[in-house]
Structure formats: C-alpha cells, structure tokens
Short mmCIF file of C-alpha atoms in Angstrom, two decimals:
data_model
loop_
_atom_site.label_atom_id
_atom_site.label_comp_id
_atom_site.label_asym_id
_atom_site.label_seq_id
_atom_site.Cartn_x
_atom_site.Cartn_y
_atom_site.Cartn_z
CA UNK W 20 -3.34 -19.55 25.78
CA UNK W 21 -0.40 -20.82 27.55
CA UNK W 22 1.63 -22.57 24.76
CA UNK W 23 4.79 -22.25 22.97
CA UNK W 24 2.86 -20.39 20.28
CA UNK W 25 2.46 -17.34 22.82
CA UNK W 26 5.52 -15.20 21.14
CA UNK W 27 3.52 -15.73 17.69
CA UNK W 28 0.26 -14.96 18.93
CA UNK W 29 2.30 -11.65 21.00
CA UNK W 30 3.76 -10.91 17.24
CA UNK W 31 0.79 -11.48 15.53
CA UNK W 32 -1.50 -9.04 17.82
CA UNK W 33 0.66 -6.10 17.94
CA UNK W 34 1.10 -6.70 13.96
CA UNK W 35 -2.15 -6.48 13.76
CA UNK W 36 -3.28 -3.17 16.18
CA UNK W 37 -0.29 -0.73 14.93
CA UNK W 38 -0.86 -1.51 11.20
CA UNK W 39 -4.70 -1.91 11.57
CA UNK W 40 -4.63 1.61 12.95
CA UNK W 41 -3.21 3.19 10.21
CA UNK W 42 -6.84 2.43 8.35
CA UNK W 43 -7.91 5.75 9.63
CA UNK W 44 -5.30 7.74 7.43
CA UNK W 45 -7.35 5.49 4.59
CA UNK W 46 -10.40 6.09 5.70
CA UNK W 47 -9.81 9.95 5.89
CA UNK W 48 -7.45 10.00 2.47
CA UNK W 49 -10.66 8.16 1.07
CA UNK W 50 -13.14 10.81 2.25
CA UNK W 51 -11.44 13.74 1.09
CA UNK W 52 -10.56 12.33 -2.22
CA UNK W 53 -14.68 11.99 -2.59
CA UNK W 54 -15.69 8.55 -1.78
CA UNK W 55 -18.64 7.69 0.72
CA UNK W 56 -18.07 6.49 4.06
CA UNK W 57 -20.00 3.20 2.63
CA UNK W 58 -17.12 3.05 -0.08
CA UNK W 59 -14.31 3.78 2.03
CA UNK W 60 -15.40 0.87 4.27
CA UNK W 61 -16.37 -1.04 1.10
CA UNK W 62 -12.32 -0.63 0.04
CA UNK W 63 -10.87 -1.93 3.18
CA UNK W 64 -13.54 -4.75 3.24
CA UNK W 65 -12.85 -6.01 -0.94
CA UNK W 66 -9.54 -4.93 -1.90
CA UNK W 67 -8.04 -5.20 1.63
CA UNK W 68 -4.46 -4.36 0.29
CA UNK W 69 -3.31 -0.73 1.94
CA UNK W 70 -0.93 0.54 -0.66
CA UNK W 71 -3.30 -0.62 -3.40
CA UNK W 72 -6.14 1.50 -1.59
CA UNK W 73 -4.42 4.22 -1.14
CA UNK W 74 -3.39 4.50 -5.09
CA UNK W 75 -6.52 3.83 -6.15
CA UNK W 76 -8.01 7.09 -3.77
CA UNK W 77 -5.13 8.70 -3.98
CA UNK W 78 -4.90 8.88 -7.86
CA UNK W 79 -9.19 10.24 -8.18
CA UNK W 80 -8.24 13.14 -5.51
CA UNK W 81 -5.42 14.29 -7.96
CA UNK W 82 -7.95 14.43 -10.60
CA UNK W 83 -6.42 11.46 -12.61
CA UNK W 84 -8.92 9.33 -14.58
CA UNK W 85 -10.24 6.01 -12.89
CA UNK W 86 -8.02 3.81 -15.20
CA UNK W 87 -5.04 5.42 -13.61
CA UNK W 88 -6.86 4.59 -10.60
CA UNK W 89 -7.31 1.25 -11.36
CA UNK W 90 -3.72 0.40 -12.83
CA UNK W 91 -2.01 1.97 -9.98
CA UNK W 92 -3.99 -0.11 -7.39
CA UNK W 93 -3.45 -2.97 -9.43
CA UNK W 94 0.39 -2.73 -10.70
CA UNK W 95 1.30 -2.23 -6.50
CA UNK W 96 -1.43 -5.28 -6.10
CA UNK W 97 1.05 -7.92 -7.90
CA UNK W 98 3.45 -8.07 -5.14
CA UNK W 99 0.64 -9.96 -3.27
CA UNK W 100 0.74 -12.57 -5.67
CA UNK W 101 4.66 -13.44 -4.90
CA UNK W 102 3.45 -13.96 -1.76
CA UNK W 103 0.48 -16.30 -2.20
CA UNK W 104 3.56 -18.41 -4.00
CA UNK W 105 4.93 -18.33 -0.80
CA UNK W 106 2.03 -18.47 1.49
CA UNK W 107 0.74 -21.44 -0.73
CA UNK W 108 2.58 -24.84 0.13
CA UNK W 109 2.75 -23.55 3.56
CA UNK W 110 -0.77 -23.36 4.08
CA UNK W 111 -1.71 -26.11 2.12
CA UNK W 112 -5.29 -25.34 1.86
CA UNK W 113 -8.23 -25.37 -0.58
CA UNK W 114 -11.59 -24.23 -1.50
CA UNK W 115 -13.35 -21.60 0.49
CA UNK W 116 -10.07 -21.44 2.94
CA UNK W 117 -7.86 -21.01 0.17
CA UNK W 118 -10.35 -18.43 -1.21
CA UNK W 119 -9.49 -16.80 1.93
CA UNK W 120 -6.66 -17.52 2.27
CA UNK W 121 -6.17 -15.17 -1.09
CA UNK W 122 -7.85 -12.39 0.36
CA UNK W 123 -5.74 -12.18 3.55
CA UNK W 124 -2.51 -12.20 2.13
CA UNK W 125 -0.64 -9.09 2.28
CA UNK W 126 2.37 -7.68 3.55
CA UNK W 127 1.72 -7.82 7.08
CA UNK W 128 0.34 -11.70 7.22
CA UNK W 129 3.08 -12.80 5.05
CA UNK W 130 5.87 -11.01 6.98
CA UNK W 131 4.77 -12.32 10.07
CA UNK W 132 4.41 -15.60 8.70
CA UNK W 133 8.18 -15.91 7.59
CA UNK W 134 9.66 -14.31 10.50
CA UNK W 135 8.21 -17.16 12.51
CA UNK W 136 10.33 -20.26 10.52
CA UNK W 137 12.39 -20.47 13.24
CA UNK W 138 9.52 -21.54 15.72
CA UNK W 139 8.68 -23.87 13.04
CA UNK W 140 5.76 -24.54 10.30
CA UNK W 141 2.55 -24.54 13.08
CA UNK W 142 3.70 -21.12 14.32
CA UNK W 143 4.16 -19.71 10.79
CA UNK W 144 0.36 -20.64 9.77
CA UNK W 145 -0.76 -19.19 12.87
CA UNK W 146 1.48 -16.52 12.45
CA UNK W 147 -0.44 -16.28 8.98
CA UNK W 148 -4.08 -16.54 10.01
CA UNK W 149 -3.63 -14.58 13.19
CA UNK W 150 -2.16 -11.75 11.60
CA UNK W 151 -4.26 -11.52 8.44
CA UNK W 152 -7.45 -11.96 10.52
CA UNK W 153 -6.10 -9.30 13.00
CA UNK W 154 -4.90 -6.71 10.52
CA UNK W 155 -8.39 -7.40 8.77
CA UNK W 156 -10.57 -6.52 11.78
CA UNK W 157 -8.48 -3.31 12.91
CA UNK W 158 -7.92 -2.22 9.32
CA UNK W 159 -11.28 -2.31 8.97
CA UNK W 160 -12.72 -0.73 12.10
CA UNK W 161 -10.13 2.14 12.05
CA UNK W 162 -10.97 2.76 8.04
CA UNK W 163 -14.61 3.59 9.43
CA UNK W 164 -13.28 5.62 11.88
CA UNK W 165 -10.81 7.74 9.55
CA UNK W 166 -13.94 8.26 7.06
CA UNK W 167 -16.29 9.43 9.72
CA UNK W 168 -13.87 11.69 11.32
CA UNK W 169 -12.57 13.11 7.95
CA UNK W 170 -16.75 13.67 6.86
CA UNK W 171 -16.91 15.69 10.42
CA UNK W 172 -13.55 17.49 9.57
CA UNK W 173 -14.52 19.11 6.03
CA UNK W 174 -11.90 20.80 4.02
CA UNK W 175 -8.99 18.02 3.90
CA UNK W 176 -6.00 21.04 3.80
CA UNK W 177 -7.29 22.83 6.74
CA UNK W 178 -6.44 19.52 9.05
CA UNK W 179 -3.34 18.52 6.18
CA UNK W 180 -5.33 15.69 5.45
CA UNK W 181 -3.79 16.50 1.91
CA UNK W 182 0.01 15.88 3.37
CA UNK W 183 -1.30 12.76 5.35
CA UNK W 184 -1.31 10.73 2.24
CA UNK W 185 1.92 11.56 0.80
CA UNK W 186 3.44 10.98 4.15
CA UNK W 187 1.70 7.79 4.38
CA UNK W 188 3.22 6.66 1.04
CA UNK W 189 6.64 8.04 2.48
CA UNK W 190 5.87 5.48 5.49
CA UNK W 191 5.14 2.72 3.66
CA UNK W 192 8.34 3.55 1.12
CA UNK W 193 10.52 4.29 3.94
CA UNK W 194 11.29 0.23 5.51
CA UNK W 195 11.42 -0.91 1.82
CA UNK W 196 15.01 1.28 0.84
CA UNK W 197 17.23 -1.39 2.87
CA UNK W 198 19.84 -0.47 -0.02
CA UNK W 199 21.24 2.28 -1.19
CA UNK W 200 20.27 0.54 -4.37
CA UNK W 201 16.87 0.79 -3.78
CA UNK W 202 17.44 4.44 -2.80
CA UNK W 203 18.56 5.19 -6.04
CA UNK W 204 15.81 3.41 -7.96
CA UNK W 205 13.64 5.25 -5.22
CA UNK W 206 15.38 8.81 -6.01
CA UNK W 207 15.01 7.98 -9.47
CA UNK W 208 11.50 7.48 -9.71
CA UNK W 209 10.35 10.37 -7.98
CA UNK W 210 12.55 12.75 -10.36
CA UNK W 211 10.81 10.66 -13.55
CA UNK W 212 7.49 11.10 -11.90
CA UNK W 213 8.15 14.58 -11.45
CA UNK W 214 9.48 15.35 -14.85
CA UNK W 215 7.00 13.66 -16.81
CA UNK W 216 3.99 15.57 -14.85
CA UNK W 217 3.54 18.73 -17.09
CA UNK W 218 3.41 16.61 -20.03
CA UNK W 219 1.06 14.20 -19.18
CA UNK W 220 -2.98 13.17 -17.65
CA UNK W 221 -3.04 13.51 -14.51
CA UNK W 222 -2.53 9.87 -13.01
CA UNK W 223 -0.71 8.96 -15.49
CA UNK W 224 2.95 9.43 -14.23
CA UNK W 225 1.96 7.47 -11.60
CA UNK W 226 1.44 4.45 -13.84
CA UNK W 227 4.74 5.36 -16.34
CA UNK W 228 7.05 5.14 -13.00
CA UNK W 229 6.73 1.42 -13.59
CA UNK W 230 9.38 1.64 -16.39
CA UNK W 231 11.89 2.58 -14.06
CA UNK W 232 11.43 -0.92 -12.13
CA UNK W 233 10.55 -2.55 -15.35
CA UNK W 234 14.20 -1.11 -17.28
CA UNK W 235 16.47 -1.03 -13.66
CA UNK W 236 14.62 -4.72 -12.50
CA UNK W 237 15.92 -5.76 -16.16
CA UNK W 238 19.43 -4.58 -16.33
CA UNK W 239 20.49 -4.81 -13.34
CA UNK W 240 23.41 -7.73 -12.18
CA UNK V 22 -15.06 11.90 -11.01
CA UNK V 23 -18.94 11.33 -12.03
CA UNK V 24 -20.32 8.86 -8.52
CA UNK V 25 -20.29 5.73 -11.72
CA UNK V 26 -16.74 6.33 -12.56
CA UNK V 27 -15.81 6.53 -8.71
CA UNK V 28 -17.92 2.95 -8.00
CA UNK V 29 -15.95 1.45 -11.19
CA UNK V 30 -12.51 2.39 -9.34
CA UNK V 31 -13.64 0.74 -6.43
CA UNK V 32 -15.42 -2.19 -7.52
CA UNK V 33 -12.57 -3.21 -10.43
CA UNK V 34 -9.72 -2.22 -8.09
CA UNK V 35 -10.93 -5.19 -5.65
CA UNK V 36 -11.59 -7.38 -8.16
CA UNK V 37 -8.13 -7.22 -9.65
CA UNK V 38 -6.30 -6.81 -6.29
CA UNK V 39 -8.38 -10.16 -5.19
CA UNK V 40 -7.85 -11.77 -8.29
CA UNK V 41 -3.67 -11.17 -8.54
CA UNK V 42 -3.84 -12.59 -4.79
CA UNK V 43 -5.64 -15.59 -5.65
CA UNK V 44 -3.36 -16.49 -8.87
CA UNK V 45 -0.41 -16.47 -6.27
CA UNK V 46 -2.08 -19.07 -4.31
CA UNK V 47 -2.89 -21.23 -7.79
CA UNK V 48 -0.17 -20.97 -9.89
CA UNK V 49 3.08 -23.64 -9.56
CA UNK V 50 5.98 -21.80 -8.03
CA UNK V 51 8.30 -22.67 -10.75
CA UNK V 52 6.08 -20.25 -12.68
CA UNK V 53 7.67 -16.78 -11.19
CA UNK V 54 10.70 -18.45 -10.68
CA UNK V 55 12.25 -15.85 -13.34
CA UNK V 56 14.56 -14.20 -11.56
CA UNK V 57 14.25 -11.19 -14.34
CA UNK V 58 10.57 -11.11 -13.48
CA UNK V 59 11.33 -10.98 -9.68
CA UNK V 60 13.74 -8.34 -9.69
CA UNK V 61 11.22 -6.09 -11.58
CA UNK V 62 8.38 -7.47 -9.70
CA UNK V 63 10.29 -6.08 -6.14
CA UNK V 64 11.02 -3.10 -7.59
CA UNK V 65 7.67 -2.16 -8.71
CA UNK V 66 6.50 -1.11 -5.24
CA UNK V 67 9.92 1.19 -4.87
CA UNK V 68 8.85 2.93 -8.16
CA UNK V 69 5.00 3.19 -7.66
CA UNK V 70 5.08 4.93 -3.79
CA UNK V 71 8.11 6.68 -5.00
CA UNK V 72 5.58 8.61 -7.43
CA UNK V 73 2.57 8.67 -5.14
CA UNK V 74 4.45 10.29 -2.63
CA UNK V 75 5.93 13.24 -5.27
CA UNK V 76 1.93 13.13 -6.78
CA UNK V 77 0.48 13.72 -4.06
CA UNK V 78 2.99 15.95 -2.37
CA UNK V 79 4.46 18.38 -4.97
CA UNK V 80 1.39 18.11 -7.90
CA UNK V 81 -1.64 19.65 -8.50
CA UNK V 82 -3.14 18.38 -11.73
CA UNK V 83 -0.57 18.41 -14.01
CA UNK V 84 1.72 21.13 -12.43
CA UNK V 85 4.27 20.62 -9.82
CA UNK V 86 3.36 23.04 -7.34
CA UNK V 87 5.61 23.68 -3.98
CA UNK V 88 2.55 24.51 -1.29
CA UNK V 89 2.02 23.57 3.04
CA UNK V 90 2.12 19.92 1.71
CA UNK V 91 5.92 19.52 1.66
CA UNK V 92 6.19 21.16 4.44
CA UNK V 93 4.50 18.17 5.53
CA UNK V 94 6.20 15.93 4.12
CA UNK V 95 9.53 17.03 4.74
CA UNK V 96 8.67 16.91 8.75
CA UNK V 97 7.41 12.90 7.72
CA UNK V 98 10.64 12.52 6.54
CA UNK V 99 12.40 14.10 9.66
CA UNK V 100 10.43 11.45 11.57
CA UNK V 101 11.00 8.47 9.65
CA UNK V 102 14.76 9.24 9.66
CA UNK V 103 14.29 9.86 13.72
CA UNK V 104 12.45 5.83 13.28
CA UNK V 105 9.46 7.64 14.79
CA UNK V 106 6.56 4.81 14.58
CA UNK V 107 4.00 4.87 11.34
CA UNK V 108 0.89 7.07 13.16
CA UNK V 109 3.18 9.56 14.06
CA UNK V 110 4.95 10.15 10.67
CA UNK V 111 2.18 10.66 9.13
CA UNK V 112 0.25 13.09 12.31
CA UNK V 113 3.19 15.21 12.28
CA UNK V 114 2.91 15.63 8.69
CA UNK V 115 -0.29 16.78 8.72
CA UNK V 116 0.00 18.96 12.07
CA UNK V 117 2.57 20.88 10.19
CA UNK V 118 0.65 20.93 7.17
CA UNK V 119 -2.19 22.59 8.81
CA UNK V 120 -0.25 25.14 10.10
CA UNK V 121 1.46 26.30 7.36
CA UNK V 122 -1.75 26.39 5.53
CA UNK V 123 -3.35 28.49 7.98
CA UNK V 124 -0.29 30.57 8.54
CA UNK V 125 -0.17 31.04 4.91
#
C-alpha cells in the first residue's frame, strides 16, 4: 500500500506480531494450570484481554477458587473500559462494528491508536483496527501453539513453565512503573499481597491488593 | 478445580471482560470523568500484577514458599532492567527456572 498511512500500517504490524507472540506463554500458563487446549484457545478467542487471561488461569493453578478467578480477570478487565471512552468518539461506530469494536479494544489497539494523533484521525482508526485485528489473529494462533506445546511438555516446573507466568506478569508490570510513584504503589502491593497470604483462600490476596489502588488512587494529590 | 467450575471461570471471565469493554464504548465520557475514580482506576492494574507476580512466584497455596521460581523471576527482572524484549524476559525466566529445579 503505498500511502501516507504506511508508518501506521509498519506500527500497527509489528504491534501486532511481538505482542501476538506472547499468546504462547498463555497458551502454555493455561495448560499447566489445567485447562484444555479447546479452552485455552476458547480464552484468547472470548475474553481476548491478556492480563485478564492470565489472572483468571493464573489464579485456578494456585488453587484459588473460580470467583477469585473471575474477580481478578475482571477487576484488571476495567481498564479496557477507559479506553472504549476513548476509542469511542474516535471511531464513531455502531451496531455489529461497535460490538466489535468492544471486543478489540485493549491495550495494544488503543496505544497504537493514540500514538498515531499526530498523523491525524484516519491513521489513528487504522491504527485501531489494524492493530486490534492483528494482535487478535497472532494472539490467537500463538495461544494454540503455547497450549499444544505445553500438553507435549508435561510437568510445567520441569520446563519453568511455573516461573513463565510470574515473569510474564513482571513484563507486563514492568512499562507501567514510569514513576517512582507507581513503584511504590507497585512495592507496596506485592508486600500486602505477601503478608496477607497465610491468612487468607488462596486467590484471595490477589483480589484484596485492590485496596491498595482503591486507598493510594483516593488519597493521593 | 472440578472441569464445571473450570468452564464457569472461563465462560463468566469473557462475559464480564466483554461486557466492561462494551460499557466503555456506550457510556457518555463525562461519566468517568471523576478524576478520584481515574486515579484508582490506573492504579488498579499496578496493584493486581503486582500480586500475581508475588502469587505466582513466592506462594504455594497459602504459604509463601522461596523455591527455582524466583530464581526465575529474579533473572526476568535482570532482563527487564537490561530492556531485554517481552519473549525473552519471560524464556530466560523459565530457562533458569528449569535448571534450578533440576539442579535441585
């Protein structure tokens, strides 16, 4: 396509292949926590939100019930919703396109979207579409891969399948601390989590660390 | 987790995640424009990987246990610090996990 859209598309596709690959550390997390192949690939297909998948598996391999599951995937869902706000009057769509609209946005479409205003409003929807479409298609072919290679691969620890995940949720932490204010509230969590463990359900820390966000978010300025 | 309980988690968690991604797209913007609400609603991601990564890294059950896994996780963190890209954080992590397991 030779128009002045080319840097979004270029933006867009890489976006969309390095994220997209990272579905295989679901797909394998998924596996050894004790979901199917089928619902692995089911995940990436209907909740389509990484950090929210990850949770959700992540949570049942630690042996927490599947409320904690469900709350955890759906407390680190919400963010998506400031960005539909966002997305919204930019895309200005409705119906079925809206309705898919929805299901695309996450942090990669949204990101990419935003960082294209200065190329103007056509290159931010594409920048949208492009990269939710793209992240959608390698997300969900790699998540297939992961879980098929993780069924071949057996015990999770003896290929540290079981430090894959917590890495991974390092990874996706890691870009988010751009202050050392958000270190702290960071540092802070993890030491909560951590101290509230041998007193609670397992899974259930998990879900409590949203007090932190919920009495720092409040105080703070 | 009984196979019921484990299609529950999956079909409810993308029903919700869908369903908080649609209300974003439907509701006026003036409605989150709380800047109380948006403060707490950035931090929640900080505070929610903050615990998966000390859940999954440092607990089994309901005790913290110190095993290969932060071993792991502290050569994730050596490579996010060295801005090594995402797939190789989390390879190296399990790499060294695997060997300290089997060294173990």
């Amino acid at each position: 396509m030779t128009s002045p859209h080319r840097p979004t598309i270029r933006d867009a596709l890489s976006v969309s292949l390095t994220v997209g690959a990272y579905g295989v550390a679901f797909g394998a997390a998924s596996v050894a926590a004790g979901f199917s192949v089928l619902q692995s690939c089911l995940f990436s297909l209907l909740t389509f939100t990484g950090a929210s998948q990850f949770a959700a598996v992540g949570v049942v391999a630690s042996g927490g019930t599947a409320l904690s599951a469900i709350a955890a995937a759906t407390l680190l869902g919400t963010r998506n919703a400031l960005y539909g706000i966002q997305m919204a009057p930019l895309l200005r769509v409705r119906g079925v396109r809206r309705v898919a609209a929805a299901h695309l946005t996450i942090d990669e479409s949204t990101g990419v979207a935003l960082s294209q205003a200065p190329r103007g409003t056509d290159a931010m929807r594409l920048g949208f579409w492009l990269t939710g479409a793209g992240v959608f298609i390698f997300w969900n072919i790699f998540t297939l891969l992961g879980a098929l290679g993780a069924k071949a691969l057996g015990t999770p620890a003896a290929w540290g399948l079981d430090a894959a995940v917590p890495a991974a949720f390092l990874g996706l932490l890691w870009p988010r601390l751009e202050t050392s204010f958000l270190r702290v509230v960071a540092a802070v969590s993890m030491a909560f989590a951590l101290l509230v463990t041998p007193w609670l359900p397992a899974g259930l820390p998990i879900i409590m660390t949203t007090l932190v966000a919920l009495v720092i978010g409040w105080r703070e300025r | 987790m009984s196979p019921p309980m484990m299609w529950s988690v999956l079909i409810a968690t993308s029903v919700f995640c869908f369903a908080i991604k649609l209300v974003g797209h439907q509701v006026p913007e003036r409605w989150l424009a709380n800047p109380r609400l948006q403060r707490v609603n950035a931090l929640i991601p900080i505070s929610l990987l903050s615990a998966l990564v000390v859940a999954q890294g440092l607990v089994v059950k309901t005790h913290v246990v110190i095993d290969h896994r932060l071993a792991g996780l502290a050569v994730a963190l050596a490579a996010l610090v060295a801005r090594a890209p995402f797939p190789i954080v989390v390879l190296s992590a399990a790499v060294t996990s695997a060997l300290v397991y089997h060294l173990h």
